[in-house]
Amino acid sequence: MRKYIVGNWKMNGLRSDLGVIGQIAALANTFSNVDSGLCIPSTLIAVATQQYPHFTIGGQDVHTATSGAHTGCISAAMLIDAGASVVIVGHSERRADQFESDALVQAKAQAAIAVGLSAIICVGETEAQRDNGDAENVVLGQIDGSIPDSATSDSVSIAYEPVWAIGTGRIPSVDDVTAMHSAIRARLVARLGDDGSKMQILYGGSMNGENAATLLAIPHVDGGLIGGASLSAEKFAPILAAAQDIGA
Ligand code: PGA
């Protein structure tokens, strides 16, 4: 499977950073065996897709409704209209800060794929849940509750992001990532049949140029969702290079 490397800029990025998106788009073009993209603030999507039309640009959230009285929200149609082709849903920061439930994340993913966006559905346990031995149950429960019935391997990817690994510089052991990604794969196959074996499962949480080769070599780690290390071309480059070396 080709590796899929997606940057998540979170609430970072002004128009003065468009050049960085251009550098990353140019860089991505040199790694022909890797699928890559950047999920950027909504305010930059239209201008970024105009300037760099051949690079995958995405949003970081979407509303469940197609339009209407939802002040401050962005619909899937608006993302498409701005040139986005992908959207992150259910990131742990939104699950925590905006109290997003599995059912809401599922409805958001459904709204996204209904208009032709692909959705990256995020799941992951907190540190307390891992310490209690609940990590796998929590993550598989999120998988069950957050994936819409219409999901296919073309329209949906999963990002496993342990909450305690995000932005902390800490990552799980290779054994723990292996176990979790295998468990997610088994659940996807049980739910979606053969197509579940093709759905990309990304790892996220402090992936960087130093640990990417190790993480991306783990079975069923089909790519990465990268926060901090996607904010500059210099930091993103070695992750793409590792994906190019390991990917088919
Ligand atoms: P990080 O963020 O790479 O900065 O840990 C990953 C994410 O939250 O998607």
Tab-separated table of C-alpha atoms in Angstrom, residues 47-186:
chain	number	residue	atom	x	y	z
A	47	VAL	CA	-6.128	30.726	-1.817
A	48	ALA	CA	-3.878	27.694	-1.253
A	49	THR	CA	-5.783	25.544	-3.742
A	50	GLN	CA	-5.666	28.377	-6.292
A	51	GLN	CA	-1.930	28.773	-5.890
A	52	TYR	CA	-1.063	25.066	-5.635
A	53	PRO	CA	-3.791	23.272	-7.610
A	54	HIS	CA	-1.963	19.953	-7.868
A	55	PHE	CA	-1.474	19.474	-4.135
A	56	THR	CA	-4.045	17.895	-1.798
A	57	ILE	CA	-5.489	20.488	0.585
A	58	GLY	CA	-7.965	19.673	3.319
A	59	GLY	CA	-9.978	21.127	6.171
A	60	GLN	CA	-9.880	20.185	9.843
A	61	ASP	CA	-13.594	19.996	10.642
A	62	VAL	CA	-16.968	20.087	8.915
A	63	HIS	CA	-20.586	20.582	9.973
A	64	THR	CA	-23.155	17.822	9.508
A	65	ALA	CA	-25.671	20.064	7.705
A	66	THR	CA	-25.382	21.202	4.101
A	67	SER	CA	-26.248	24.835	4.926
A	68	GLY	CA	-28.334	26.900	7.290
A	69	ALA	CA	-28.368	28.688	10.622
A	70	HIS	CA	-25.102	27.449	12.130
A	71	THR	CA	-23.065	30.548	12.877
A	72	GLY	CA	-19.345	30.045	12.486
A	73	CYS	CA	-19.536	26.557	10.983
A	74	ILE	CA	-18.346	25.259	7.624
A	75	SER	CA	-20.216	22.771	5.439
A	76	ALA	CA	-18.761	20.033	3.281
A	77	ALA	CA	-20.020	21.851	0.189
A	78	MET	CA	-18.091	24.955	1.281
A	79	LEU	CA	-14.912	22.922	1.666
A	80	ILE	CA	-15.363	21.458	-1.816
A	81	ASP	CA	-16.165	24.920	-3.173
A	82	ALA	CA	-12.899	26.220	-1.683
A	83	GLY	CA	-10.985	23.421	-3.407
A	84	ALA	CA	-10.466	21.011	-0.512
A	85	SER	CA	-10.563	17.292	-1.204
A	86	VAL	CA	-10.203	15.893	2.303
A	87	VAL	CA	-11.255	16.764	5.850
A	88	ILE	CA	-10.207	15.611	9.303
A	89	VAL	CA	-13.119	14.676	11.584
A	90	GLY	CA	-13.147	13.721	15.251
A	91	HIS	CA	-9.677	14.946	16.142
A	92	SER	CA	-9.147	14.431	19.875
A	93	GLU	CA	-8.744	18.183	20.375
A	94	ARG	CA	-12.279	18.647	19.023
A	95	ARG	CA	-13.630	15.618	20.896
A	96	ALA	CA	-12.253	17.231	24.086
A	97	ASP	CA	-12.712	20.972	23.489
A	98	GLN	CA	-15.989	20.860	21.548
A	99	PHE	CA	-17.376	17.749	23.275
A	100	GLU	CA	-17.757	15.853	19.992
A	101	SER	CA	-19.297	12.390	20.391
A	102	ASP	CA	-18.787	9.355	18.171
A	103	ALA	CA	-22.279	9.883	16.748
A	104	LEU	CA	-21.472	13.476	15.801
A	105	VAL	CA	-18.140	12.444	14.267
A	106	GLN	CA	-19.948	9.751	12.281
A	107	ALA	CA	-22.475	12.304	10.991
A	108	LYS	CA	-19.652	14.674	10.028
A	109	ALA	CA	-17.836	11.925	8.132
A	110	GLN	CA	-21.105	11.045	6.388
A	111	ALA	CA	-21.669	14.694	5.397
A	112	ALA	CA	-18.126	14.879	4.022
A	113	ILE	CA	-18.241	11.741	1.907
A	114	ALA	CA	-21.727	12.551	0.630
A	115	VAL	CA	-20.256	15.459	-1.360
A	116	GLY	CA	-17.093	13.652	-2.429
A	117	LEU	CA	-14.620	14.733	0.233
A	118	SER	CA	-12.549	11.990	1.775
A	119	ALA	CA	-12.637	11.897	5.567
A	120	ILE	CA	-9.829	11.162	7.998
A	121	ILE	CA	-11.586	9.855	11.109
A	122	CYS	CA	-9.461	10.230	14.263
A	123	VAL	CA	-9.549	7.874	17.231
A	124	GLY	CA	-7.295	7.434	20.248
A	125	GLU	CA	-7.193	6.766	23.952
A	126	THR	CA	-6.188	9.106	26.782
A	127	GLU	CA	-3.278	8.275	29.035
A	128	ALA	CA	-5.616	7.297	31.883
A	129	GLN	CA	-7.491	4.915	29.595
A	130	ARG	CA	-4.231	3.281	28.516
A	131	ASP	CA	-3.027	3.024	32.136
A	132	ASN	CA	-6.302	1.290	33.019
A	133	GLY	CA	-5.844	-1.262	30.242
A	134	ASP	CA	-8.777	0.194	28.303
A	135	ALA	CA	-6.943	1.528	25.239
A	136	GLU	CA	-8.107	-1.105	22.769
A	137	ASN	CA	-11.723	-1.096	23.969
A	138	VAL	CA	-11.899	2.681	23.781
A	139	VAL	CA	-10.375	2.867	20.305
A	140	LEU	CA	-12.477	0.044	18.864
A	141	GLY	CA	-15.579	1.631	20.374
A	142	GLN	CA	-14.683	4.907	18.639
A	143	ILE	CA	-14.156	3.000	15.379
A	144	ASP	CA	-17.565	1.326	15.690
A	145	GLY	CA	-19.329	4.579	16.533
A	146	SER	CA	-17.535	7.025	14.239
A	147	ILE	CA	-17.415	5.249	10.876
A	148	PRO	CA	-20.510	5.769	8.723
A	149	ASP	CA	-22.100	2.726	7.076
A	150	SER	CA	-21.383	4.190	3.658
A	151	ALA	CA	-17.608	4.341	4.314
A	152	THR	CA	-15.288	2.742	1.785
A	153	SER	CA	-11.512	2.556	1.590
A	154	ASP	CA	-11.639	5.301	-1.060
A	155	SER	CA	-13.674	7.705	1.030
A	156	VAL	CA	-12.363	7.143	4.559
A	157	SER	CA	-9.023	6.765	6.332
A	158	ILE	CA	-8.532	6.194	10.030
A	159	ALA	CA	-5.980	8.066	12.144
A	160	TYR	CA	-4.998	6.344	15.374
A	161	GLU	CA	-3.689	9.113	17.615
A	162	PRO	CA	-3.075	8.331	21.279
A	163	VAL	CA	-4.100	11.567	23.003
A	164	TRP	CA	-1.073	11.453	25.306
A	165	ALA	CA	1.295	11.291	22.322
A	166	ILE	CA	-0.041	14.404	20.588
A	167	GLY	CA	2.378	17.306	20.809
A	168	THR	CA	4.286	15.715	23.677
A	169	GLY	CA	7.271	14.127	21.943
A	170	ARG	CA	6.216	10.782	23.435
A	171	ILE	CA	5.187	7.851	21.245
A	172	PRO	CA	3.885	4.376	22.094
A	173	SER	CA	6.192	1.380	21.855
A	174	VAL	CA	6.425	-0.470	18.562
A	175	ASP	CA	4.595	-3.380	20.212
A	176	ASP	CA	1.737	-1.131	21.320
A	177	VAL	CA	1.372	0.456	17.873
A	178	THR	CA	1.531	-2.999	16.267
A	179	ALA	CA	-1.189	-4.326	18.564
A	180	MET	CA	-3.484	-1.339	18.110
A	181	HIS	CA	-3.188	-1.106	14.337
A	182	SER	CA	-3.777	-4.882	14.017
A	183	ALA	CA	-6.854	-4.618	16.225
A	184	ILE	CA	-8.171	-1.690	14.154
A	185	ARG	CA	-7.520	-3.623	10.922
A	186	ALA	CA	-9.413	-6.655	12.238
